[in-house]
Short mmCIF file of N, CA and C in Angstrom, two decimals:
data_model
loop_
_atom_site.label_atom_id
_atom_site.label_comp_id
_atom_site.label_asym_id
_atom_site.label_seq_id
_atom_site.Cartn_x
_atom_site.Cartn_y
_atom_site.Cartn_z
N MET W 1 -70.75 110.46 -104.02
CA MET W 1 -72.09 110.99 -103.97
C MET W 1 -73.07 109.83 -103.90
N GLU W 2 -73.90 109.80 -102.85
CA GLU W 2 -74.91 108.76 -102.73
C GLU W 2 -76.26 109.32 -103.12
N LEU W 3 -76.94 108.59 -103.97
CA LEU W 3 -78.26 108.99 -104.42
C LEU W 3 -79.28 108.08 -103.75
N LYS W 4 -80.14 108.66 -102.89
CA LYS W 4 -81.13 107.88 -102.17
C LYS W 4 -82.04 107.14 -103.14
N GLY W 5 -82.14 105.84 -102.94
CA GLY W 5 -83.01 105.03 -103.77
C GLY W 5 -82.35 104.48 -105.03
N ALA W 6 -81.14 104.95 -105.34
CA ALA W 6 -80.45 104.44 -106.53
C ALA W 6 -79.94 103.03 -106.26
N SER W 7 -79.90 102.21 -107.29
CA SER W 7 -79.44 100.83 -107.15
C SER W 7 -77.97 100.78 -106.79
N ASN W 8 -77.57 99.65 -106.24
CA ASN W 8 -76.16 99.45 -105.92
C ASN W 8 -75.29 99.55 -107.17
N ALA W 9 -75.80 99.04 -108.28
CA ALA W 9 -75.04 99.08 -109.53
C ALA W 9 -74.82 100.53 -109.96
N PHE W 10 -75.85 101.36 -109.86
CA PHE W 10 -75.70 102.76 -110.25
C PHE W 10 -74.77 103.49 -109.28
N GLN W 11 -74.87 103.18 -108.00
CA GLN W 11 -73.96 103.78 -107.02
C GLN W 11 -72.51 103.43 -107.36
N ALA W 12 -72.26 102.18 -107.69
CA ALA W 12 -70.91 101.76 -108.06
C ALA W 12 -70.44 102.48 -109.31
N PHE W 13 -71.32 102.61 -110.29
CA PHE W 13 -70.99 103.33 -111.53
C PHE W 13 -70.56 104.76 -111.20
N MET W 14 -71.33 105.43 -110.36
CA MET W 14 -71.03 106.82 -110.01
C MET W 14 -69.73 106.95 -109.22
N GLN W 15 -69.49 106.03 -108.30
CA GLN W 15 -68.33 106.13 -107.42
C GLN W 15 -67.05 105.58 -108.03
N GLU W 16 -67.16 104.52 -108.76
CA GLU W 16 -65.96 103.81 -109.23
C GLU W 16 -65.49 104.23 -110.62
N THR W 17 -66.35 104.86 -111.39
CA THR W 17 -65.96 105.28 -112.74
C THR W 17 -66.35 106.74 -112.96
N PRO W 18 -65.68 107.65 -112.26
CA PRO W 18 -66.11 109.05 -112.29
C PRO W 18 -66.06 109.70 -113.68
N GLU W 19 -65.10 109.34 -114.51
CA GLU W 19 -65.05 109.95 -115.85
C GLU W 19 -66.23 109.50 -116.70
N TYR W 20 -66.55 108.22 -116.64
CA TYR W 20 -67.71 107.72 -117.37
C TYR W 20 -68.99 108.35 -116.84
N SER W 21 -69.13 108.38 -115.51
CA SER W 21 -70.38 108.89 -114.95
C SER W 21 -70.54 110.39 -115.21
N ARG W 22 -69.46 111.15 -115.20
CA ARG W 22 -69.56 112.57 -115.55
C ARG W 22 -70.01 112.75 -117.00
N ALA W 23 -69.41 111.97 -117.90
CA ALA W 23 -69.79 112.06 -119.32
C ALA W 23 -71.24 111.65 -119.51
N TRP W 24 -71.65 110.60 -118.82
CA TRP W 24 -73.02 110.13 -118.93
C TRP W 24 -74.00 111.17 -118.39
N LEU W 25 -73.69 111.76 -117.22
CA LEU W 25 -74.56 112.78 -116.63
C LEU W 25 -74.67 114.00 -117.53
N GLU W 26 -73.59 114.38 -118.17
CA GLU W 26 -73.62 115.52 -119.10
C GLU W 26 -74.57 115.24 -120.26
N MET W 27 -74.49 114.02 -120.80
CA MET W 27 -75.37 113.64 -121.89
C MET W 27 -76.83 113.64 -121.44
N VAL W 28 -77.09 113.10 -120.25
CA VAL W 28 -78.46 113.05 -119.72
C VAL W 28 -79.00 114.47 -119.54
N GLN W 29 -78.19 115.37 -119.02
CA GLN W 29 -78.63 116.75 -118.81
C GLN W 29 -78.93 117.45 -120.13
N LYS W 30 -78.13 117.18 -121.15
CA LYS W 30 -78.37 117.78 -122.46
C LYS W 30 -79.64 117.24 -123.10
N LEU W 31 -79.87 115.94 -122.98
CA LEU W 31 -81.10 115.36 -123.51
C LEU W 31 -82.31 115.90 -122.75
N ASP W 32 -82.19 116.04 -121.45
CA ASP W 32 -83.28 116.59 -120.65
C ASP W 32 -83.61 118.01 -121.08
N ALA W 33 -82.59 118.82 -121.30
CA ALA W 33 -82.80 120.20 -121.71
C ALA W 33 -83.44 120.28 -123.10
N ALA W 34 -83.15 119.33 -123.95
CA ALA W 34 -83.69 119.34 -125.31
C ALA W 34 -85.15 118.87 -125.37
N ASN W 35 -85.61 118.19 -124.34
CA ASN W 35 -86.95 117.62 -124.33
C ASN W 35 -87.97 118.68 -123.92
N PRO W 36 -89.00 118.90 -124.75
CA PRO W 36 -89.98 119.95 -124.45
C PRO W 36 -91.02 119.57 -123.39
N LEU W 37 -91.06 118.32 -122.96
CA LEU W 37 -92.05 117.93 -121.96
C LEU W 37 -91.72 118.56 -120.61
N ASP W 38 -92.77 118.78 -119.80
CA ASP W 38 -92.52 119.30 -118.46
C ASP W 38 -91.87 118.21 -117.60
N SER W 39 -91.26 118.61 -116.51
CA SER W 39 -90.46 117.70 -115.69
C SER W 39 -91.26 116.51 -115.15
N LYS W 40 -92.46 116.75 -114.66
CA LYS W 40 -93.26 115.65 -114.11
C LYS W 40 -93.63 114.65 -115.20
N THR W 41 -94.02 115.14 -116.36
CA THR W 41 -94.37 114.25 -117.46
C THR W 41 -93.17 113.41 -117.88
N LYS W 42 -92.00 114.03 -117.95
CA LYS W 42 -90.79 113.27 -118.30
C LYS W 42 -90.51 112.19 -117.25
N ALA W 43 -90.67 112.53 -115.98
CA ALA W 43 -90.41 111.56 -114.91
C ALA W 43 -91.36 110.38 -115.00
N LEU W 44 -92.63 110.65 -115.27
CA LEU W 44 -93.61 109.58 -115.40
C LEU W 44 -93.36 108.73 -116.65
N ALA W 45 -93.00 109.38 -117.73
CA ALA W 45 -92.68 108.64 -118.96
C ALA W 45 -91.46 107.74 -118.75
N TYR W 46 -90.49 108.25 -118.00
CA TYR W 46 -89.29 107.46 -117.72
C TYR W 46 -89.65 106.22 -116.92
N LEU W 47 -90.55 106.36 -115.96
CA LEU W 47 -91.01 105.20 -115.19
C LEU W 47 -91.67 104.17 -116.11
N SER W 48 -92.43 104.65 -117.07
CA SER W 48 -93.07 103.74 -118.03
C SER W 48 -92.03 102.95 -118.80
N VAL W 49 -91.00 103.61 -119.22
CA VAL W 49 -89.93 102.94 -119.98
C VAL W 49 -89.22 101.91 -119.10
N LEU W 50 -88.89 102.30 -117.87
CA LEU W 50 -88.22 101.36 -116.96
C LEU W 50 -89.07 100.11 -116.74
N ALA W 51 -90.37 100.31 -116.49
CA ALA W 51 -91.26 99.17 -116.26
C ALA W 51 -91.36 98.29 -117.50
N ALA W 52 -91.53 98.91 -118.66
CA ALA W 52 -91.67 98.14 -119.91
C ALA W 52 -90.40 97.38 -120.25
N ALA W 53 -89.25 97.96 -119.91
CA ALA W 53 -87.97 97.31 -120.21
C ALA W 53 -87.55 96.32 -119.12
N GLY W 54 -88.30 96.27 -118.03
CA GLY W 54 -87.96 95.36 -116.94
C GLY W 54 -86.77 95.82 -116.13
N LEU W 55 -86.49 97.10 -116.17
CA LEU W 55 -85.33 97.66 -115.45
C LEU W 55 -85.78 98.18 -114.09
N THR W 56 -86.11 97.25 -113.21
CA THR W 56 -86.70 97.63 -111.94
C THR W 56 -85.70 98.22 -110.95
N GLY W 57 -84.42 98.06 -111.17
CA GLY W 57 -83.42 98.61 -110.25
C GLY W 57 -83.52 100.12 -110.09
N GLY W 58 -83.95 100.82 -111.12
CA GLY W 58 -84.05 102.27 -111.05
C GLY W 58 -85.40 102.78 -110.60
N ILE W 59 -86.36 101.87 -110.43
CA ILE W 59 -87.72 102.30 -110.10
C ILE W 59 -87.79 103.11 -108.79
N PRO W 60 -87.23 102.65 -107.68
CA PRO W 60 -87.38 103.43 -106.44
C PRO W 60 -86.85 104.87 -106.56
N PHE W 61 -85.69 105.03 -107.15
CA PHE W 61 -85.12 106.37 -107.30
C PHE W 61 -86.03 107.25 -108.15
N HIS W 62 -86.48 106.71 -109.28
CA HIS W 62 -87.27 107.52 -110.21
C HIS W 62 -88.70 107.76 -109.70
N VAL W 63 -89.22 106.86 -108.90
CA VAL W 63 -90.52 107.12 -108.26
C VAL W 63 -90.38 108.29 -107.29
N GLN W 64 -89.34 108.27 -106.48
CA GLN W 64 -89.13 109.37 -105.54
C GLN W 64 -88.95 110.70 -106.27
N HIS W 65 -88.24 110.65 -107.39
CA HIS W 65 -88.05 111.87 -108.19
C HIS W 65 -89.39 112.39 -108.71
N ALA W 66 -90.20 111.49 -109.25
CA ALA W 66 -91.51 111.89 -109.77
C ALA W 66 -92.39 112.43 -108.64
N LYS W 67 -92.30 111.82 -107.49
CA LYS W 67 -93.09 112.27 -106.34
C LYS W 67 -92.70 113.69 -105.95
N THR W 68 -91.40 113.99 -105.96
CA THR W 68 -90.96 115.35 -105.61
C THR W 68 -91.44 116.36 -106.64
N LEU W 69 -91.73 115.90 -107.85
CA LEU W 69 -92.23 116.79 -108.90
C LEU W 69 -93.76 116.89 -108.87
N GLY W 70 -94.39 116.25 -107.89
CA GLY W 70 -95.83 116.38 -107.72
C GLY W 70 -96.66 115.22 -108.22
N ALA W 71 -96.03 114.12 -108.62
CA ALA W 71 -96.79 112.96 -109.11
C ALA W 71 -97.54 112.30 -107.96
N SER W 72 -98.78 111.96 -108.22
CA SER W 72 -99.59 111.26 -107.22
C SER W 72 -99.31 109.76 -107.29
N ARG W 73 -99.78 109.05 -106.27
CA ARG W 73 -99.65 107.58 -106.25
C ARG W 73 -100.37 106.98 -107.46
N GLU W 74 -101.52 107.53 -107.80
CA GLU W 74 -102.29 107.03 -108.94
C GLU W 74 -101.54 107.28 -110.25
N GLU W 75 -100.86 108.43 -110.36
CA GLU W 75 -100.08 108.71 -111.57
C GLU W 75 -98.90 107.75 -111.68
N ILE W 76 -98.29 107.40 -110.55
CA ILE W 76 -97.18 106.43 -110.56
C ILE W 76 -97.71 105.09 -111.08
N SER W 77 -98.84 104.63 -110.53
CA SER W 77 -99.43 103.36 -111.00
C SER W 77 -99.75 103.43 -112.49
N GLY W 78 -100.34 104.52 -112.91
CA GLY W 78 -100.68 104.68 -114.32
C GLY W 78 -99.46 104.66 -115.21
N ALA W 79 -98.39 105.30 -114.76
CA ALA W 79 -97.16 105.33 -115.56
C ALA W 79 -96.57 103.93 -115.70
N VAL W 80 -96.57 103.18 -114.61
CA VAL W 80 -96.03 101.81 -114.66
C VAL W 80 -96.87 100.96 -115.60
N LEU W 81 -98.18 101.13 -115.56
CA LEU W 81 -99.07 100.25 -116.32
C LEU W 81 -99.37 100.72 -117.74
N VAL W 82 -98.88 101.88 -118.13
CA VAL W 82 -99.19 102.39 -119.47
C VAL W 82 -98.68 101.45 -120.57
N GLY W 83 -97.64 100.71 -120.31
CA GLY W 83 -97.11 99.78 -121.31
C GLY W 83 -97.79 98.43 -121.35
N LEU W 84 -98.78 98.22 -120.49
CA LEU W 84 -99.46 96.92 -120.41
C LEU W 84 -99.97 96.43 -121.76
N PRO W 85 -100.65 97.25 -122.57
CA PRO W 85 -101.12 96.74 -123.86
C PRO W 85 -99.98 96.38 -124.82
N ALA W 86 -98.88 97.09 -124.73
CA ALA W 86 -97.78 96.88 -125.67
C ALA W 86 -96.87 95.72 -125.28
N VAL W 87 -96.54 95.61 -124.01
CA VAL W 87 -95.57 94.59 -123.60
C VAL W 87 -96.15 93.53 -122.68
N GLY W 88 -97.40 93.70 -122.30
CA GLY W 88 -98.06 92.68 -121.50
C GLY W 88 -97.76 92.77 -120.02
N HIS W 89 -98.00 91.66 -119.36
CA HIS W 89 -97.92 91.60 -117.91
C HIS W 89 -96.53 91.83 -117.33
N ALA W 90 -95.52 91.90 -118.15
CA ALA W 90 -94.17 92.15 -117.63
C ALA W 90 -94.12 93.43 -116.81
N VAL W 91 -94.92 94.42 -117.18
CA VAL W 91 -94.87 95.70 -116.46
C VAL W 91 -95.40 95.59 -115.04
N ILE W 92 -96.26 94.61 -114.76
CA ILE W 92 -96.80 94.53 -113.41
C ILE W 92 -95.74 94.14 -112.38
N GLN W 93 -94.62 93.60 -112.85
CA GLN W 93 -93.52 93.28 -111.93
C GLN W 93 -93.00 94.54 -111.23
N ALA W 94 -93.11 95.67 -111.89
CA ALA W 94 -92.61 96.92 -111.33
C ALA W 94 -93.61 97.59 -110.39
N LEU W 95 -94.87 97.20 -110.45
CA LEU W 95 -95.91 97.89 -109.70
C LEU W 95 -95.70 97.84 -108.18
N PRO W 96 -95.50 96.66 -107.56
CA PRO W 96 -95.32 96.65 -106.10
C PRO W 96 -94.10 97.46 -105.67
N LEU W 97 -93.04 97.39 -106.43
CA LEU W 97 -91.82 98.13 -106.12
C LEU W 97 -92.07 99.65 -106.22
N ALA W 98 -92.78 100.06 -107.25
CA ALA W 98 -93.07 101.48 -107.43
C ALA W 98 -93.96 102.01 -106.32
N LEU W 99 -94.98 101.26 -105.96
CA LEU W 99 -95.90 101.73 -104.91
C LEU W 99 -95.21 101.74 -103.54
N ALA W 100 -94.37 100.75 -103.28
CA ALA W 100 -93.62 100.74 -102.02
C ALA W 100 -92.68 101.94 -101.94
N ALA W 101 -92.05 102.27 -103.06
CA ALA W 101 -91.14 103.42 -103.10
C ALA W 101 -91.93 104.72 -102.88
N TYR W 102 -93.11 104.79 -103.45
CA TYR W 102 -93.93 105.99 -103.27
C TYR W 102 -94.35 106.15 -101.81
N ASP W 103 -94.72 105.03 -101.18
CA ASP W 103 -95.20 105.08 -99.81
C ASP W 103 -94.09 105.24 -98.77
N ALA W 104 -92.86 105.01 -99.19
CA ALA W 104 -91.72 105.10 -98.24
C ALA W 104 -91.48 106.50 -97.77
#
């Protein structure tokens, strides 16, 4: 299964370790179901976490996901930059990647 915009590392995880990836996906689905936030808010919050943690490999995939849920370009920028006061300029590294993914 190829996921458009997913990193090569995530693609390898999904393809090469199916038992692990199935277990991981099950856990993700259960956590998603337990979260009371609406889907778009969760997607934007997830982008904030990725940017703050410096995990830019997942940004393109998750930007596209948020966009399909109705997130605007401005909301994507805002989500990436929400961590600026807490973690500083590290989050701006994700901004060009996120905007390019949105515009793609």
